[in-house]
mmCIF file of C-alpha atoms in Angstrom:
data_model
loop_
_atom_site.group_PDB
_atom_site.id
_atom_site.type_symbol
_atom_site.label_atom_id
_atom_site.label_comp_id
_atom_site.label_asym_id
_atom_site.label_seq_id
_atom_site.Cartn_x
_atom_site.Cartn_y
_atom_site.Cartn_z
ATOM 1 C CA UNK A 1 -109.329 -115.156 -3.091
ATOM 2 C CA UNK A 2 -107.929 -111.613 -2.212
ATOM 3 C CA UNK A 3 -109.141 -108.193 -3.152
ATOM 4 C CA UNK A 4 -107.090 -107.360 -5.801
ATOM 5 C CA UNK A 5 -107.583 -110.875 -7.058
ATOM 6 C CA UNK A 6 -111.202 -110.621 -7.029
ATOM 7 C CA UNK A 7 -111.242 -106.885 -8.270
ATOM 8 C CA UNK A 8 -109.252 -108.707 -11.412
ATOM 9 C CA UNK A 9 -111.933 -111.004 -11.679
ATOM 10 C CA UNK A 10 -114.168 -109.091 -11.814
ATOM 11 C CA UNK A 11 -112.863 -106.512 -14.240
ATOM 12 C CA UNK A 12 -112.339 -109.460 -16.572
ATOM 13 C CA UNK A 13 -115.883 -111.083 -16.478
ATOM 14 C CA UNK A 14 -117.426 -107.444 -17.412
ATOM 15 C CA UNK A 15 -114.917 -106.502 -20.068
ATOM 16 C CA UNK A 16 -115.918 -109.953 -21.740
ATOM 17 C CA UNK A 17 -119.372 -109.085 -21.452
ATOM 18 C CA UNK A 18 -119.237 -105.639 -22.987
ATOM 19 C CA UNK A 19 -117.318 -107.158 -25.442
ATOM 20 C CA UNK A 20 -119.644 -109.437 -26.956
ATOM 21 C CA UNK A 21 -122.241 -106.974 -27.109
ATOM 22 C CA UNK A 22 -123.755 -107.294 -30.513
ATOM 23 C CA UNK A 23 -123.675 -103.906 -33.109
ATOM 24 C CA UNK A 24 -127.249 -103.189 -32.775
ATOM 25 C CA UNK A 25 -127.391 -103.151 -28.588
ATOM 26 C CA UNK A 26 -124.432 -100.880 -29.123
ATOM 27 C CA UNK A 27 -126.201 -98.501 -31.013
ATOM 28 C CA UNK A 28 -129.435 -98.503 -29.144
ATOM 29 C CA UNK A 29 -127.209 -98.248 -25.958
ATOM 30 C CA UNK A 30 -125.734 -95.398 -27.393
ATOM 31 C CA UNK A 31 -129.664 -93.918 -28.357
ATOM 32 C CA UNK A 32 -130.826 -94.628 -24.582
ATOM 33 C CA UNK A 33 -127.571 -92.986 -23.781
ATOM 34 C CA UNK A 34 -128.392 -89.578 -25.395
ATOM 35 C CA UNK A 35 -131.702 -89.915 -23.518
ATOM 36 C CA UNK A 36 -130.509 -90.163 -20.314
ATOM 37 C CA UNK A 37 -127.781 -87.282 -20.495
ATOM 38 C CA UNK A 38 -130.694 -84.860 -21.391
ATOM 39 C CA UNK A 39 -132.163 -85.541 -18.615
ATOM 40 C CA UNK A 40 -128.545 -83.450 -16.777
ATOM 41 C CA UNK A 41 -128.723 -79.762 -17.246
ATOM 42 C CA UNK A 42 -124.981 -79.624 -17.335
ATOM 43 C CA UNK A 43 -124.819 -81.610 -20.116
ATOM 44 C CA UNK A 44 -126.927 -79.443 -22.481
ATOM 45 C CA UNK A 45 -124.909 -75.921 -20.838
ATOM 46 C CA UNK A 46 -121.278 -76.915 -20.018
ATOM 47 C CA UNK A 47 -119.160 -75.209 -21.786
ATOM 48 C CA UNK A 48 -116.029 -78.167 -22.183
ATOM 49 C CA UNK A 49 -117.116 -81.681 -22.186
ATOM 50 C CA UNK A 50 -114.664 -84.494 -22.000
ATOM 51 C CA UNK A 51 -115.327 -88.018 -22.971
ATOM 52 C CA UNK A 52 -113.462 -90.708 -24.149
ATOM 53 C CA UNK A 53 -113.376 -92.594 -27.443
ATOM 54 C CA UNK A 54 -115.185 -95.747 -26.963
ATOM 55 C CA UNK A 55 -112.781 -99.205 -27.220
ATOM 56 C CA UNK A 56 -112.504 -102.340 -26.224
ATOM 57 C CA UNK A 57 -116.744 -102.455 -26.041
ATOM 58 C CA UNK A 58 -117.280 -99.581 -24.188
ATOM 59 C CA UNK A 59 -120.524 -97.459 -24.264
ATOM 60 C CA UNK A 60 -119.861 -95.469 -27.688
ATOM 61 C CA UNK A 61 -120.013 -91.914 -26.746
ATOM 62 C CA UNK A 62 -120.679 -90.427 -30.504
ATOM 63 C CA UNK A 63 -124.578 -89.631 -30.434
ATOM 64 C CA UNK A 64 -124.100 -87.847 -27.325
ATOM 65 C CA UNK A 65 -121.418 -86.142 -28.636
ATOM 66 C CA UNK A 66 -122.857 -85.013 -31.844
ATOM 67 C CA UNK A 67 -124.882 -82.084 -30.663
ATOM 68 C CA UNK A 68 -122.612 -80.615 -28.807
ATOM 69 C CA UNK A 69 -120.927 -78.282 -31.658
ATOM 70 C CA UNK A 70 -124.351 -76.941 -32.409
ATOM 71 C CA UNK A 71 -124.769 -75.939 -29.324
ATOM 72 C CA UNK A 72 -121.337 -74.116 -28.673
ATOM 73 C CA UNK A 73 -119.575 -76.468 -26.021
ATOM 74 C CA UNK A 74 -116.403 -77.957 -26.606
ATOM 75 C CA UNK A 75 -115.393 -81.710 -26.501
ATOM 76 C CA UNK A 76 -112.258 -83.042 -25.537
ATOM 77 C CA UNK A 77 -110.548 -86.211 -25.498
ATOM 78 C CA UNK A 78 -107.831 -87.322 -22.332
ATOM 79 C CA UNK A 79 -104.183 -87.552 -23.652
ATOM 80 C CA UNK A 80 -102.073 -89.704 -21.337
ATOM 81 C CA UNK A 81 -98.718 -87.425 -20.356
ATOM 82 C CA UNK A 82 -95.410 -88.497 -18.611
ATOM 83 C CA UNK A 83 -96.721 -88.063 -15.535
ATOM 84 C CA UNK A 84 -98.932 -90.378 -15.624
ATOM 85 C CA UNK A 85 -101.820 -87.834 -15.206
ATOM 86 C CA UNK A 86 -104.762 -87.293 -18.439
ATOM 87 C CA UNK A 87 -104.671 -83.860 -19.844
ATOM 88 C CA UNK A 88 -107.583 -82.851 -22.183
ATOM 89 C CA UNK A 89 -107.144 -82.244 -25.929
ATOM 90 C CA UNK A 90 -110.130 -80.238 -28.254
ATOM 91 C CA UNK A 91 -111.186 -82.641 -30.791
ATOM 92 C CA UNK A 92 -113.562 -81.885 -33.736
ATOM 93 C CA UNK A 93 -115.511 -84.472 -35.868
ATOM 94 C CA UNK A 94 -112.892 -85.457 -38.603
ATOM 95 C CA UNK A 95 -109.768 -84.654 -36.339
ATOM 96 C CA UNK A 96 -107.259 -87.639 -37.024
ATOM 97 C CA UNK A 97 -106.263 -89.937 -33.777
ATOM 98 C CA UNK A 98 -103.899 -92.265 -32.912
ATOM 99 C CA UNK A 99 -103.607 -95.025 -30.992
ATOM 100 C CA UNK A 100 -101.553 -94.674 -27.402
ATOM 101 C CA UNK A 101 -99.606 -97.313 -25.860
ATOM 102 C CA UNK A 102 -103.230 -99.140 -24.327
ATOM 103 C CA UNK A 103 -104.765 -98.915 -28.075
ATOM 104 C CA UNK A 104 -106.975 -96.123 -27.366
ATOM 105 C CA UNK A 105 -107.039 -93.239 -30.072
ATOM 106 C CA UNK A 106 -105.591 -89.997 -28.858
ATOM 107 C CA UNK A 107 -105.543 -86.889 -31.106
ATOM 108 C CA UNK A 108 -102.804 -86.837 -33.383
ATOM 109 C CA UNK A 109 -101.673 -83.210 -33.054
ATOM 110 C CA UNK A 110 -103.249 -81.469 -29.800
ATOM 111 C CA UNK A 111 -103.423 -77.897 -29.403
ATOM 112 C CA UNK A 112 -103.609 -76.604 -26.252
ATOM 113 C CA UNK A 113 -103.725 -79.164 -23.595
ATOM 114 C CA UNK A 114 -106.254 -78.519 -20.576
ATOM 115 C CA UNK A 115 -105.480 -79.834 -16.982
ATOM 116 C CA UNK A 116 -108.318 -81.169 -15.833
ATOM 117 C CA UNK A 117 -109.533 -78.907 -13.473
ATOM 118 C CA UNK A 118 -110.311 -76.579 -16.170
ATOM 119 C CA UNK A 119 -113.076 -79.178 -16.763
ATOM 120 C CA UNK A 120 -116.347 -78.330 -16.876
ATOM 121 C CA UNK A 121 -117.740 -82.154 -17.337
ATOM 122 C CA UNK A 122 -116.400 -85.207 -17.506
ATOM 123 C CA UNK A 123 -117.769 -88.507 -19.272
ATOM 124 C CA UNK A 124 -115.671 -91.079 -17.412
ATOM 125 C CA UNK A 125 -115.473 -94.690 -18.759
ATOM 126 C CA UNK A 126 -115.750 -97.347 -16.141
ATOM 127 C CA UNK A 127 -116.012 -101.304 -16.136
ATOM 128 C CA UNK A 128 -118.248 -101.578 -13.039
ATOM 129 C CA UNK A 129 -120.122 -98.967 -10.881
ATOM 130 C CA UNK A 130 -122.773 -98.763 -7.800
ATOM 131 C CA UNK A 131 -125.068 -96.257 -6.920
ATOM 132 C CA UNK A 132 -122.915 -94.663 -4.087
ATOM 133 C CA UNK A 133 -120.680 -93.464 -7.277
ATOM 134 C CA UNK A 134 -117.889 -95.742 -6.568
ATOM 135 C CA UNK A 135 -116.283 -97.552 -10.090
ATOM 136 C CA UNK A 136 -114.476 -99.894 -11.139
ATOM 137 C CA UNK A 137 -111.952 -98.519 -13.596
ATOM 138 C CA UNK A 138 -109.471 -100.501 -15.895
ATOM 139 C CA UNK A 139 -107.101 -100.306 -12.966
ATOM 140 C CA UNK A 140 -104.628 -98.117 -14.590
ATOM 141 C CA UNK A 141 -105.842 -95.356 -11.752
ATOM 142 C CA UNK A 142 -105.554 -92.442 -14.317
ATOM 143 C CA UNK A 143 -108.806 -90.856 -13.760
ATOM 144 C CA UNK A 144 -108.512 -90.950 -9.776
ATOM 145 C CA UNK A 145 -104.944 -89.369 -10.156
ATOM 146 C CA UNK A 146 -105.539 -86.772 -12.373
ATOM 147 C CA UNK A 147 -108.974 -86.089 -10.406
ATOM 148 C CA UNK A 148 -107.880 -85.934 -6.664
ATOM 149 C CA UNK A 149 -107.753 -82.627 -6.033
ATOM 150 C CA UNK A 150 -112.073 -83.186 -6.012
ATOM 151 C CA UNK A 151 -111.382 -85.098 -3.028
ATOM 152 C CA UNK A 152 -110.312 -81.917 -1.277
ATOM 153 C CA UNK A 153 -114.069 -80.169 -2.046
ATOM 154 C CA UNK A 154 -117.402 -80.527 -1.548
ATOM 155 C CA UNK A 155 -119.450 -82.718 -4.099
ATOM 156 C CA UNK A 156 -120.876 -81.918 -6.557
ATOM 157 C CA UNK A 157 -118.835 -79.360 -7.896
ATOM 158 C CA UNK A 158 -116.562 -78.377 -11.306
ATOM 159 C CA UNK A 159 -115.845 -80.702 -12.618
ATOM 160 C CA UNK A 160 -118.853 -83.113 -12.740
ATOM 161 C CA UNK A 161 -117.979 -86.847 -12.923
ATOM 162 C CA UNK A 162 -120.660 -88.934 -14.807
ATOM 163 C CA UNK A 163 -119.982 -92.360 -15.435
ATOM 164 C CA UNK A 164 -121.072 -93.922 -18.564
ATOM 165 C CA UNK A 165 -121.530 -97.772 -18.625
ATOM 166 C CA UNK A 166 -124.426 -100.060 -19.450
ATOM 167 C CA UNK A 167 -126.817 -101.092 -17.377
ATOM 168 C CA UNK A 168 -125.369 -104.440 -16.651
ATOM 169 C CA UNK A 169 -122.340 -103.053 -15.556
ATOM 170 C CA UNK A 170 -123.901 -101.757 -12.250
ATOM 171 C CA UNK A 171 -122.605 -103.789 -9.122
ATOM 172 C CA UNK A 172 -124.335 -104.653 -6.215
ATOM 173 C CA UNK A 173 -121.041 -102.419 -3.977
ATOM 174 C CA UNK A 174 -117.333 -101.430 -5.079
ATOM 175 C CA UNK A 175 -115.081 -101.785 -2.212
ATOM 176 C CA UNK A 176 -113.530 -98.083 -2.166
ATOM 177 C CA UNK A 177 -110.331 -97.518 -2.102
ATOM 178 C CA UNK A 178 -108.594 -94.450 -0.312
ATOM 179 C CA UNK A 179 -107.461 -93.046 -3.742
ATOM 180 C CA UNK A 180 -110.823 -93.687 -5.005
ATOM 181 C CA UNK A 181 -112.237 -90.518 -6.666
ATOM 182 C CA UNK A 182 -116.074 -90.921 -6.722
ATOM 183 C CA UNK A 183 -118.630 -90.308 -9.631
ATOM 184 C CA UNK A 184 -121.346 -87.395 -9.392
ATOM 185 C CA UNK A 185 -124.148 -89.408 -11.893
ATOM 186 C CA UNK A 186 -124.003 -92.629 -13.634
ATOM 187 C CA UNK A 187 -125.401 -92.396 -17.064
ATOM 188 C CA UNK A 188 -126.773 -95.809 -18.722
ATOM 189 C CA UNK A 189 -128.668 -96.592 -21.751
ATOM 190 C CA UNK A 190 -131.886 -96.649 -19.209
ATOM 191 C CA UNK A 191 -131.188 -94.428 -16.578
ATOM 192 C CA UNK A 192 -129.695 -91.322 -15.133
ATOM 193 C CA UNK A 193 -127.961 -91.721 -11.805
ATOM 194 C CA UNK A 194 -127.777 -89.805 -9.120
ATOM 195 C CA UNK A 195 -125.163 -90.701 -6.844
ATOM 196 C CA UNK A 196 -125.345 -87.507 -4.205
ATOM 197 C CA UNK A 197 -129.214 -87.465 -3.628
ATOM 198 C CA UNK A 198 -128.722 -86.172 -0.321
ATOM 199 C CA UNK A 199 -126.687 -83.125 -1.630
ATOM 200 C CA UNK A 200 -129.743 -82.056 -3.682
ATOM 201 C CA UNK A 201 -132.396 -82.695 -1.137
#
């Protein structure tokens, strides 16, 4: 079997398996979640936070998104442009969204769109991940594209990637691509990932 084959694979067998996650690992997953992201300093500071709004089984980001208004930082969900690159939209609890063309809710009317290295934080969602930061995305390659230019710099640095996937998502190795852009942290419903040790040491 080839690469791309097996990368195909592969994607399938873990998006069946998030899938049939029953309700209450969900929400515990999303508890152990919250945990784990407290444990980031940048989470409890950063001033605009992106996420995603969970579908198709992924990690639900809405407990870890919760306190973020009471503590002043913005969240903001990626709206798919033209150009195939994500821009970043404020969203508030209660703000309607819509579905996009791949079923995942978008806000209906954005304000101001960000680009997204006005980031300060990024919760990326992934299918598969190791612990060099390399993931496994949907395949679409919107994330890498839109987050390139972080190739160009030294990690870590604005904007901080942190993947967000459960536990059983992690990999044994992701065969990198060139395009590849690669994750900062991994956060899981057990642990918080450091995927640059040697940067901090």
């Amino acid at each position: 079997m080839d690469a791309p084959a097996r990368r195909r694979e592969l994607r399938q067998r873990l998006a069946d398996q998030r899938r049939a996650l029953p309700p209450a690992e969900r929400i515990a997953a999303a508890q152990g979640l919250r945990r784990s992201l407290e444990q980031l300093p940048e989470y409890l500071t950063d001033a605009r936070v992106a996420g995603y709004w969970a579908s198709h089984g992924e990690l639900p980001l809405n407990l870890a998104i919760a306190p973020l208004a009471g503590r002043g930082q913005q969240f903001l969900l990626p709206v798919i442009g033209a150009d195939k690159l994500l821009r970043f939209a404020l969203w508030r609890s209660g703000d309607a969204v819509q579905p996009n063309r791949y079923g995942i809710p978008e806000p209906v009317e954005p304000g101001e769109l960000l680009e997204a290295f006005q980031l300060d934080l990024v919760l990326v969602p992934l299918l598969g991940f190791d612990r060099r930061g390399n993931r496994l995305g949907h395949g679409g390659g919107y994330y890498d594209r839109s987050f390139a230019f972080l190739n160009e710099q030294v990690r870590p640095t604005e904007p901080l990637l942190v993947g967000i996937a459960y536990a059983f998502q992690e990999l044994p190795a992701v065969d990198e691509e060139d395009w590849d852009v690669p994750l900062d942290f991994v956060a899981t419903e057990r642990e918080l990932i450091d995927c640059h040790p040697e940067a901090d040491a």
